[in-house]
Tab-separated table of C-alpha atoms in Angstrom:
chain	number	residue	atom	x	y	z
A	1	UNK	CA	-61.775	94.980	-10.914
A	2	UNK	CA	-58.742	95.673	-8.889
A	3	UNK	CA	-60.800	98.305	-6.563
A	4	UNK	CA	-63.538	95.715	-6.190
A	5	UNK	CA	-61.206	93.015	-5.207
A	6	UNK	CA	-59.610	95.444	-2.633
A	7	UNK	CA	-62.909	96.596	-1.498
A	8	UNK	CA	-64.564	92.995	-1.208
A	9	UNK	CA	-62.095	90.788	-0.115
A	10	UNK	CA	-64.560	88.151	1.398
A	11	UNK	CA	-66.623	88.242	-1.775
A	12	UNK	CA	-63.345	87.635	-4.004
A	13	UNK	CA	-62.417	84.661	-1.570
A	14	UNK	CA	-65.825	83.278	-1.949
A	15	UNK	CA	-65.466	83.415	-5.709
A	16	UNK	CA	-62.210	81.617	-5.712
A	17	UNK	CA	-63.746	78.967	-3.539
A	18	UNK	CA	-66.555	78.540	-6.079
A	19	UNK	CA	-63.912	78.292	-8.745
A	20	UNK	CA	-62.187	75.446	-7.110
A	21	UNK	CA	-65.528	73.735	-6.590
A	22	UNK	CA	-66.310	74.317	-10.424
A	23	UNK	CA	-62.878	72.764	-11.418
A	24	UNK	CA	-63.092	70.008	-9.020
A	25	UNK	CA	-66.700	68.972	-10.057
A	26	UNK	CA	-65.469	68.953	-13.692
A	27	UNK	CA	-62.431	66.820	-12.910
A	28	UNK	CA	-64.477	64.344	-10.745
A	29	UNK	CA	-66.945	64.039	-13.603
A	30	UNK	CA	-64.313	63.438	-16.152
A	31	UNK	CA	-62.349	60.837	-13.835
A	32	UNK	CA	-65.678	59.216	-12.888
A	33	UNK	CA	-66.361	58.444	-16.715
A	34	UNK	CA	-62.754	56.533	-17.068
A	35	UNK	CA	-63.213	54.750	-14.058
A	36	UNK	CA	-66.304	53.181	-15.508
A	37	UNK	CA	-64.127	51.794	-18.343
A	38	UNK	CA	-61.713	50.786	-15.844
A	39	UNK	CA	-64.395	48.857	-13.919
A	40	UNK	CA	-65.919	47.396	-16.908
A	41	UNK	CA	-62.662	45.820	-18.050
A	42	UNK	CA	-62.746	43.582	-14.979
A	43	UNK	CA	-59.632	45.351	-13.611
A	44	UNK	CA	-60.733	45.538	-9.722
A	45	UNK	CA	-62.070	42.007	-10.080
A	46	UNK	CA	-58.617	40.857	-10.963
A	47	UNK	CA	-57.093	43.008	-8.130
A	48	UNK	CA	-59.584	41.288	-5.775
A	49	UNK	CA	-58.687	37.991	-6.918
A	50	UNK	CA	-55.009	38.852	-6.612
A	51	UNK	CA	-55.765	40.095	-3.261
A	52	UNK	CA	-57.375	36.788	-2.204
A	53	UNK	CA	-54.638	34.593	-3.313
A	54	UNK	CA	-51.782	36.985	-1.884
A	55	UNK	CA	-53.636	37.048	1.526
A	56	UNK	CA	-53.573	33.286	1.704
A	57	UNK	CA	-49.886	32.879	0.969
A	58	UNK	CA	-49.034	36.005	3.075
A	59	UNK	CA	-50.740	34.128	5.911
A	60	UNK	CA	-48.843	30.991	5.245
A	61	UNK	CA	-45.607	32.485	5.005
A	62	UNK	CA	-45.865	34.274	8.356
A	63	UNK	CA	-46.507	31.069	10.102
A	64	UNK	CA	-43.085	29.698	8.805
A	65	UNK	CA	-41.324	33.009	9.188
A	66	UNK	CA	-38.829	33.523	12.180
A	67	UNK	CA	-39.742	36.475	14.320
A	68	UNK	CA	-35.988	37.604	13.682
A	69	UNK	CA	-36.849	38.281	10.124
A	70	UNK	CA	-35.488	42.071	9.205
A	71	UNK	CA	-39.137	43.400	8.706
A	72	UNK	CA	-37.955	46.927	8.918
A	73	UNK	CA	-36.576	46.853	5.412
A	74	UNK	CA	-40.010	45.943	3.882
A	75	UNK	CA	-41.407	48.780	5.807
A	76	UNK	CA	-39.060	51.279	4.557
A	77	UNK	CA	-39.269	49.960	0.978
A	78	UNK	CA	-42.973	50.147	1.021
A	79	UNK	CA	-43.754	53.271	3.058
A	80	UNK	CA	-41.144	55.571	2.144
A	81	UNK	CA	-42.048	56.093	-1.340
A	82	UNK	CA	-45.868	56.390	-0.360
A	83	UNK	CA	-45.316	58.946	2.376
A	84	UNK	CA	-42.598	60.970	0.798
A	85	UNK	CA	-43.690	61.011	-3.039
A	86	UNK	CA	-46.890	63.068	-4.226
A	87	UNK	CA	-47.766	66.847	-4.360
A	88	UNK	CA	-50.808	69.061	-4.354
A	89	UNK	CA	-53.253	68.528	-7.046
A	90	UNK	CA	-54.255	72.272	-7.650
A	91	UNK	CA	-56.006	71.619	-10.996
A	92	UNK	CA	-54.686	74.820	-12.393
A	93	UNK	CA	-54.503	75.558	-15.910
A	94	UNK	CA	-52.160	77.505	-18.218
A	95	UNK	CA	-54.441	80.720	-18.434
A	96	UNK	CA	-54.638	80.676	-14.703
A	97	UNK	CA	-51.093	82.417	-14.623
A	98	UNK	CA	-52.637	85.563	-16.235
A	99	UNK	CA	-56.219	85.597	-14.994
A	100	UNK	CA	-55.702	84.508	-11.713
A	101	UNK	CA	-52.529	86.535	-10.912
A	102	UNK	CA	-54.734	89.809	-9.672
A	103	UNK	CA	-56.264	87.206	-7.124
A	104	UNK	CA	-52.913	86.227	-5.823
A	105	UNK	CA	-53.684	87.664	-2.269
A	106	UNK	CA	-56.702	85.466	-1.948
A	107	UNK	CA	-55.819	82.284	-3.538
A	108	UNK	CA	-55.334	80.604	-0.228
A	109	UNK	CA	-58.883	79.920	-0.545
A	110	UNK	CA	-58.482	77.731	-3.626
A	111	UNK	CA	-55.288	76.172	-2.394
A	112	UNK	CA	-56.743	74.814	1.007
A	113	UNK	CA	-59.220	72.445	-0.442
A	114	UNK	CA	-56.892	71.430	-3.105
A	115	UNK	CA	-54.619	70.513	-0.165
A	116	UNK	CA	-57.201	68.714	1.896
A	117	UNK	CA	-58.109	66.687	-1.131
A	118	UNK	CA	-54.651	65.741	-1.999
A	119	UNK	CA	-53.949	64.806	1.455
A	120	UNK	CA	-57.062	62.383	1.747
A	121	UNK	CA	-56.140	60.505	-1.415
A	122	UNK	CA	-52.389	60.211	-0.770
A	123	UNK	CA	-53.138	59.439	2.976
A	124	UNK	CA	-55.153	56.398	1.836
A	125	UNK	CA	-52.222	54.708	0.081
A	126	UNK	CA	-50.118	54.859	3.444
A	127	UNK	CA	-52.714	53.589	5.289
A	128	UNK	CA	-53.511	50.555	3.030
A	129	UNK	CA	-49.938	49.786	2.894
A	130	UNK	CA	-49.701	50.132	6.672
A	131	UNK	CA	-52.419	47.484	7.080
A	132	UNK	CA	-50.634	45.459	4.764
A	133	UNK	CA	-47.373	45.646	6.575
A	134	UNK	CA	-49.033	45.038	10.063
A	135	UNK	CA	-49.357	41.525	10.209
A	136	UNK	CA	-45.679	41.216	9.397
A	137	UNK	CA	-44.986	43.914	12.087
A	138	UNK	CA	-46.741	42.181	14.745
A	139	UNK	CA	-45.545	38.739	14.023
A	140	UNK	CA	-42.080	40.103	14.378
A	141	UNK	CA	-42.433	42.431	17.446
A	142	UNK	CA	-44.705	40.024	19.671
A	143	UNK	CA	-45.485	41.651	22.803
A	144	UNK	CA	-43.704	44.951	21.925
A	145	UNK	CA	-46.496	45.613	19.103
A	146	UNK	CA	-47.790	49.390	19.154
A	147	UNK	CA	-51.485	50.097	18.953
A	148	UNK	CA	-52.519	50.139	15.305
A	149	UNK	CA	-54.625	53.444	15.651
A	150	UNK	CA	-51.464	55.345	17.211
A	151	UNK	CA	-49.332	54.128	14.249
A	152	UNK	CA	-51.663	55.083	11.790
A	153	UNK	CA	-51.981	58.411	13.450
A	154	UNK	CA	-48.296	58.679	13.170
A	155	UNK	CA	-48.534	57.825	9.310
A	156	UNK	CA	-50.869	60.788	8.651
A	157	UNK	CA	-48.762	62.977	10.528
A	158	UNK	CA	-45.729	62.035	8.484
A	159	UNK	CA	-47.611	62.266	5.381
A	160	UNK	CA	-48.981	65.387	6.236
A	161	UNK	CA	-45.727	66.980	7.021
A	162	UNK	CA	-44.198	65.566	3.643
A	163	UNK	CA	-47.289	67.166	1.874
A	164	UNK	CA	-46.731	70.492	3.392
A	165	UNK	CA	-42.947	70.263	2.376
A	166	UNK	CA	-43.739	69.427	-1.132
A	167	UNK	CA	-46.120	72.608	-1.141
A	168	UNK	CA	-43.260	74.617	0.168
A	169	UNK	CA	-40.748	73.548	-2.386
A	170	UNK	CA	-42.679	75.108	-4.900
A	171	UNK	CA	-41.617	78.284	-3.747
A	172	UNK	CA	-37.804	77.630	-4.343
A	173	UNK	CA	-36.392	79.402	-7.434
A	174	UNK	CA	-33.616	76.981	-7.925
A	175	UNK	CA	-34.577	73.534	-9.239
A	176	UNK	CA	-31.390	72.214	-7.223
A	177	UNK	CA	-32.693	73.428	-3.947
A	178	UNK	CA	-35.885	71.870	-4.563
A	179	UNK	CA	-34.167	68.420	-5.402
A	180	UNK	CA	-32.138	68.799	-2.273
A	181	UNK	CA	-35.261	69.336	-0.325
A	182	UNK	CA	-36.850	66.241	-1.585
A	183	UNK	CA	-33.710	64.052	-0.846
A	184	UNK	CA	-34.039	65.514	2.840
A	185	UNK	CA	-37.666	64.516	3.036
A	186	UNK	CA	-37.241	61.276	1.901
A	187	UNK	CA	-33.973	60.491	4.103
A	188	UNK	CA	-35.865	61.847	7.331
A	189	UNK	CA	-39.082	59.946	6.288
A	190	UNK	CA	-37.092	56.771	6.418
A	191	UNK	CA	-35.292	57.562	9.786
A	192	UNK	CA	-38.673	58.570	11.206
A	193	UNK	CA	-40.113	55.256	10.159
A	194	UNK	CA	-37.256	53.244	11.179
A	195	UNK	CA	-37.579	54.577	14.592
A	196	UNK	CA	-41.135	54.378	14.682
A	197	UNK	CA	-41.391	50.865	13.801
A	198	UNK	CA	-38.159	49.782	15.591
A	199	UNK	CA	-38.387	51.783	18.983
A	200	UNK	CA	-41.907	52.730	19.233
A	201	UNK	CA	-43.973	55.971	18.729
A	202	UNK	CA	-42.680	57.835	21.730
A	203	UNK	CA	-38.974	57.847	20.231
A	204	UNK	CA	-40.486	57.994	16.735
A	205	UNK	CA	-42.529	61.177	17.962
A	206	UNK	CA	-39.506	63.109	19.248
A	207	UNK	CA	-37.359	62.388	15.831
A	208	UNK	CA	-40.380	63.548	13.809
A	209	UNK	CA	-40.762	66.745	15.718
A	210	UNK	CA	-36.905	67.213	15.489
A	211	UNK	CA	-36.935	66.350	11.804
A	212	UNK	CA	-39.662	69.004	11.335
A	213	UNK	CA	-37.917	71.843	13.307
A	214	UNK	CA	-34.672	71.216	11.155
A	215	UNK	CA	-36.338	71.225	7.962
A	216	UNK	CA	-38.339	74.461	8.848
A	217	UNK	CA	-34.898	76.143	10.007
A	218	UNK	CA	-33.185	74.978	6.776
A	219	UNK	CA	-36.052	76.241	4.757
A	220	UNK	CA	-36.122	79.814	6.348
A	221	UNK	CA	-32.265	80.079	5.575
A	222	UNK	CA	-32.031	78.592	2.152
A	223	UNK	CA	-31.026	81.548	-0.128
A	224	UNK	CA	-33.130	80.003	-3.153
A	225	UNK	CA	-36.509	80.480	-1.570
A	226	UNK	CA	-39.017	82.682	-2.895
A	227	UNK	CA	-40.268	85.255	-0.428
A	228	UNK	CA	-43.465	85.994	-1.546
A	229	UNK	CA	-46.326	84.940	-4.165
A	230	UNK	CA	-47.597	81.890	-5.930
A	231	UNK	CA	-45.106	79.698	-7.758
A	232	UNK	CA	-47.483	79.628	-10.938
A	233	UNK	CA	-45.110	78.010	-13.357
A	234	UNK	CA	-44.304	75.193	-10.849
A	235	UNK	CA	-47.939	74.586	-9.873
A	236	UNK	CA	-49.090	74.445	-13.426
A	237	UNK	CA	-46.420	72.195	-14.827
A	238	UNK	CA	-46.621	69.837	-11.766
A	239	UNK	CA	-50.668	69.668	-12.415
A	240	UNK	CA	-49.866	68.707	-15.859
A	241	UNK	CA	-47.732	66.130	-14.906
A	242	UNK	CA	-49.921	64.637	-12.724
A	243	UNK	CA	-52.851	64.901	-14.933
A	244	UNK	CA	-50.810	63.102	-17.742
A	245	UNK	CA	-49.947	60.344	-15.452
A	246	UNK	CA	-53.627	59.781	-14.741
A	247	UNK	CA	-54.498	60.025	-18.413
A	248	UNK	CA	-51.727	57.403	-19.444
A	249	UNK	CA	-53.275	54.995	-16.686
A	250	UNK	CA	-56.880	55.422	-18.202
A	251	UNK	CA	-55.311	54.962	-21.670
A	252	UNK	CA	-54.789	51.403	-20.852
A	253	UNK	CA	-58.482	50.909	-20.786
A	254	UNK	CA	-60.086	53.254	-22.937
A	255	UNK	CA	-59.341	55.918	-25.557
A	256	UNK	CA	-58.207	59.045	-24.135
A	257	UNK	CA	-58.553	62.128	-26.562
A	258	UNK	CA	-56.347	64.417	-24.318
A	259	UNK	CA	-53.248	61.931	-25.025
A	260	UNK	CA	-52.037	61.578	-28.513
A	261	UNK	CA	-52.685	58.335	-30.297
A	262	UNK	CA	-49.585	55.931	-29.518
A	263	UNK	CA	-48.719	53.954	-32.472
A	264	UNK	CA	-45.899	51.356	-31.800
A	265	UNK	CA	-44.139	49.984	-34.818
A	266	UNK	CA	-43.532	46.186	-33.548
A	267	UNK	CA	-42.309	45.285	-37.124
A	268	UNK	CA	-41.810	41.642	-36.379
A	269	UNK	CA	-45.251	41.275	-35.351
A	270	UNK	CA	-47.028	43.350	-37.695
A	271	UNK	CA	-45.473	41.392	-40.548
A	272	UNK	CA	-47.961	38.567	-39.876
A	273	UNK	CA	-50.203	40.522	-42.184
A	274	UNK	CA	-48.023	39.204	-45.091
A	275	UNK	CA	-49.885	35.824	-44.616
A	276	UNK	CA	-53.038	37.109	-45.551
A	277	UNK	CA	-54.349	36.758	-48.960
A	278	UNK	CA	-54.428	39.908	-51.029
A	279	UNK	CA	-58.322	40.229	-51.926
A	280	UNK	CA	-60.923	42.696	-50.552
A	281	UNK	CA	-62.468	40.263	-47.856
A	282	UNK	CA	-58.898	40.505	-46.069
A	283	UNK	CA	-59.256	44.383	-45.949
A	284	UNK	CA	-60.708	44.404	-42.266
A	285	UNK	CA	-58.638	41.450	-41.152
A	286	UNK	CA	-55.456	43.272	-42.360
A	287	UNK	CA	-56.465	46.588	-40.925
A	288	UNK	CA	-57.402	45.440	-37.353
A	289	UNK	CA	-54.528	42.951	-37.167
A	290	UNK	CA	-52.208	45.753	-37.636
A	291	UNK	CA	-54.296	47.912	-35.115
A	292	UNK	CA	-54.331	45.259	-32.543
A	293	UNK	CA	-50.549	44.834	-32.912
A	294	UNK	CA	-49.406	48.365	-33.053
A	295	UNK	CA	-51.736	49.466	-30.214
A	296	UNK	CA	-51.534	49.473	-26.359
A	297	UNK	CA	-53.970	46.596	-26.421
A	298	UNK	CA	-51.463	44.126	-27.340
A	299	UNK	CA	-49.346	45.187	-24.564
A	300	UNK	CA	-52.296	44.827	-21.941
A	301	UNK	CA	-52.897	41.138	-23.002
A	302	UNK	CA	-49.067	40.453	-22.859
A	303	UNK	CA	-48.959	41.700	-19.202
A	304	UNK	CA	-51.984	40.161	-18.251
A	305	UNK	CA	-50.401	36.699	-19.486
A	306	UNK	CA	-47.110	37.504	-17.859
A	307	UNK	CA	-48.916	38.213	-14.400
A	308	UNK	CA	-51.118	35.137	-14.656
A	309	UNK	CA	-47.746	32.934	-15.704
A	310	UNK	CA	-45.890	34.170	-12.683
A	311	UNK	CA	-48.808	33.293	-10.338
A	312	UNK	CA	-49.031	29.857	-11.984
A	313	UNK	CA	-45.261	29.285	-11.273
A	314	UNK	CA	-45.129	30.925	-7.820
A	315	UNK	CA	-47.895	29.329	-6.052
A	316	UNK	CA	-48.198	26.007	-4.650
A	317	UNK	CA	-51.906	25.628	-4.716
A	318	UNK	CA	-52.727	24.074	-8.237
A	319	UNK	CA	-56.503	24.947	-7.417
A	320	UNK	CA	-55.603	28.764	-6.936
A	321	UNK	CA	-53.279	28.480	-10.132
A	322	UNK	CA	-56.137	27.321	-12.142
A	323	UNK	CA	-58.433	29.758	-10.931
A	324	UNK	CA	-55.938	32.532	-11.690
A	325	UNK	CA	-55.655	31.384	-15.124
A	326	UNK	CA	-59.136	31.128	-15.902
A	327	UNK	CA	-59.745	34.613	-14.297
A	328	UNK	CA	-56.877	36.054	-16.296
A	329	UNK	CA	-58.230	34.652	-19.796
A	330	UNK	CA	-61.708	36.015	-19.178
A	331	UNK	CA	-60.243	39.653	-18.229
A	332	UNK	CA	-58.471	39.354	-21.533
A	333	UNK	CA	-61.545	38.485	-23.453
A	334	UNK	CA	-63.262	41.612	-22.061
A	335	UNK	CA	-60.305	43.755	-22.955
A	336	UNK	CA	-60.445	42.225	-26.401
A	337	UNK	CA	-63.800	43.580	-27.037
A	338	UNK	CA	-62.314	47.097	-27.242
A	339	UNK	CA	-60.947	46.336	-30.509
A	340	UNK	CA	-63.992	46.495	-32.565
A	341	UNK	CA	-64.365	50.197	-31.461
A	342	UNK	CA	-60.955	51.053	-32.727
A	343	UNK	CA	-61.873	52.544	-36.139
A	344	UNK	CA	-65.591	53.297	-35.299
A	345	UNK	CA	-64.938	57.075	-36.455
A	346	UNK	CA	-62.691	56.369	-39.187
A	347	UNK	CA	-64.177	58.135	-42.149
A	348	UNK	CA	-61.927	56.591	-44.818
A	349	UNK	CA	-63.376	53.113	-44.117
A	350	UNK	CA	-66.717	54.450	-45.299
A	351	UNK	CA	-65.328	55.015	-48.813
A	352	UNK	CA	-64.078	51.616	-49.593
A	353	UNK	CA	-65.937	49.426	-51.746
A	354	UNK	CA	-66.107	46.614	-49.336
A	355	UNK	CA	-69.015	45.090	-47.313
A	356	UNK	CA	-68.792	46.866	-43.837
A	357	UNK	CA	-70.267	43.781	-42.074
A	358	UNK	CA	-66.996	41.769	-42.876
A	359	UNK	CA	-65.402	43.973	-39.944
A	360	UNK	CA	-67.541	41.746	-37.576
A	361	UNK	CA	-65.893	38.501	-38.621
A	362	UNK	CA	-62.343	39.814	-38.924
A	363	UNK	CA	-62.536	41.235	-35.446
A	364	UNK	CA	-64.049	37.789	-34.073
A	365	UNK	CA	-61.332	35.940	-35.808
A	366	UNK	CA	-58.251	38.384	-34.109
A	367	UNK	CA	-60.124	38.083	-30.808
A	368	UNK	CA	-60.481	34.098	-31.024
A	369	UNK	CA	-56.895	33.611	-32.209
A	370	UNK	CA	-55.459	35.797	-29.549
A	371	UNK	CA	-57.452	34.124	-26.987
A	372	UNK	CA	-56.448	30.726	-28.154
A	373	UNK	CA	-52.630	31.692	-28.246
A	374	UNK	CA	-52.951	32.806	-24.215
A	375	UNK	CA	-55.062	29.613	-23.551
A	376	UNK	CA	-52.337	27.275	-25.031
A	377	UNK	CA	-49.609	29.078	-23.194
A	378	UNK	CA	-51.268	29.077	-19.889
A	379	UNK	CA	-52.259	25.349	-20.399
A	380	UNK	CA	-48.716	24.456	-21.113
A	381	UNK	CA	-47.480	26.193	-18.028
A	382	UNK	CA	-50.058	24.552	-15.844
A	383	UNK	CA	-48.879	21.177	-17.158
A	384	UNK	CA	-45.187	22.224	-16.594
A	385	UNK	CA	-46.088	23.082	-12.960
A	386	UNK	CA	-47.607	19.669	-12.319
A	387	UNK	CA	-51.092	20.723	-11.952
A	388	UNK	CA	-52.673	17.447	-13.029
A	389	UNK	CA	-56.076	17.650	-13.834
A	390	UNK	CA	-56.027	21.131	-12.969
A	391	UNK	CA	-54.249	21.805	-16.197
A	392	UNK	CA	-57.741	21.454	-18.021
A	393	UNK	CA	-58.842	24.917	-16.306
A	394	UNK	CA	-57.207	27.170	-19.210
A	395	UNK	CA	-58.663	24.752	-21.694
A	396	UNK	CA	-62.199	24.696	-20.233
A	397	UNK	CA	-61.884	28.649	-20.092
A	398	UNK	CA	-60.768	28.631	-23.589
A	399	UNK	CA	-63.813	26.546	-24.901
A	400	UNK	CA	-66.144	28.840	-23.041
A	401	UNK	CA	-64.525	32.046	-24.338
A	402	UNK	CA	-64.732	30.715	-28.143
A	403	UNK	CA	-68.439	30.029	-27.562
A	404	UNK	CA	-68.877	33.337	-26.151
A	405	UNK	CA	-67.101	34.650	-29.222
A	406	UNK	CA	-69.303	33.015	-31.443
A	407	UNK	CA	-72.473	34.135	-29.584
A	408	UNK	CA	-72.609	36.710	-27.273
A	409	UNK	CA	-69.776	38.715	-28.781
A	410	UNK	CA	-71.085	38.393	-31.959
A	411	UNK	CA	-74.364	39.673	-31.390
A	412	UNK	CA	-72.821	42.629	-29.471
A	413	UNK	CA	-70.869	43.471	-32.422
A	414	UNK	CA	-73.535	43.273	-34.618
A	415	UNK	CA	-75.752	45.473	-32.662
A	416	UNK	CA	-73.080	47.824	-32.306
A	417	UNK	CA	-72.658	47.983	-36.251
A	418	UNK	CA	-76.311	48.498	-36.705
A	419	UNK	CA	-76.035	51.628	-34.510
A	420	UNK	CA	-73.296	53.406	-35.987
């Protein structure tokens, strides 16, 4: 194998490129399945609604904002983390440090597409945030505003430089040097952004070039740098951390087998089951109440309610507050439908001498009770905010939601039960 690698380096590089393609296709297929769950949860609809409401009040705020507003601090707070943070997704696995080690001389064919993919995905964050900041920047700079495309080009250059720096930091044998280099990148990114948005792209370009040359000089002189080879341990550990963060995000919308099931004690809330009568018909009600209270699903419902409450109290338009409250309730209802699938593959439930159809009624009772509590809370907040007749919006959404529970959701759960 070693002689074949030396004799046919082009063929080996081609095999390494095919390995990346297979890894990426597998990753894309897995991620697209989870993104489908995210889409079904109406998460994107909520983001779109939040975007519309935020855009409206953003424009109104700009109309009243003085041109002397210190916009540069907003620019730095938003763009420094977006451009400085992040590393290359390599899709490496633990076994690669052994099986791919002989191919290290041609691994650049694997890492180049990995770098391009990471740069495209992470650059989108910087571009989106720049577009968000742009109306504020244009409002405060007036006639001195710079061309948008030119500024976006500089954003891409800064992001590319940071990602290259992050990649080279993997060669440091000392974590201390790596941390020092990261701090240096964050500081220089802030300086370049400050000059770019404060003085213009010409001076910003000079500062960016000087910062790159200084970083390269320091990188070459650092004694803790590894001279050659692939930093397998660093890259594999970094890939594991990034994939874990992605799984954590997806776990808020679907069960992720790659993550251990997180059970939160929440003793105070879990104690509500003491109110249930001790009889066979309460079995599923007890089980799914415990499941709901101790799972991440309760946290999702609480976060949705808090976001809706903050919007209701913050916005001045009662119509927008009513729309947000109703949308939040229906997003919650969609999330609560996943409770029915919690114990679908639990073997021990099949051994209980209890009619399994009681599960449907138990889940519907929990969903309806949770939905009612949220509706009452949002209705009270609407009343306290002086929404007047618009305070009826959460109550109307509550009535519609309960009707959906009694009809559509009941049929859906029954169909799901019959197919098990």
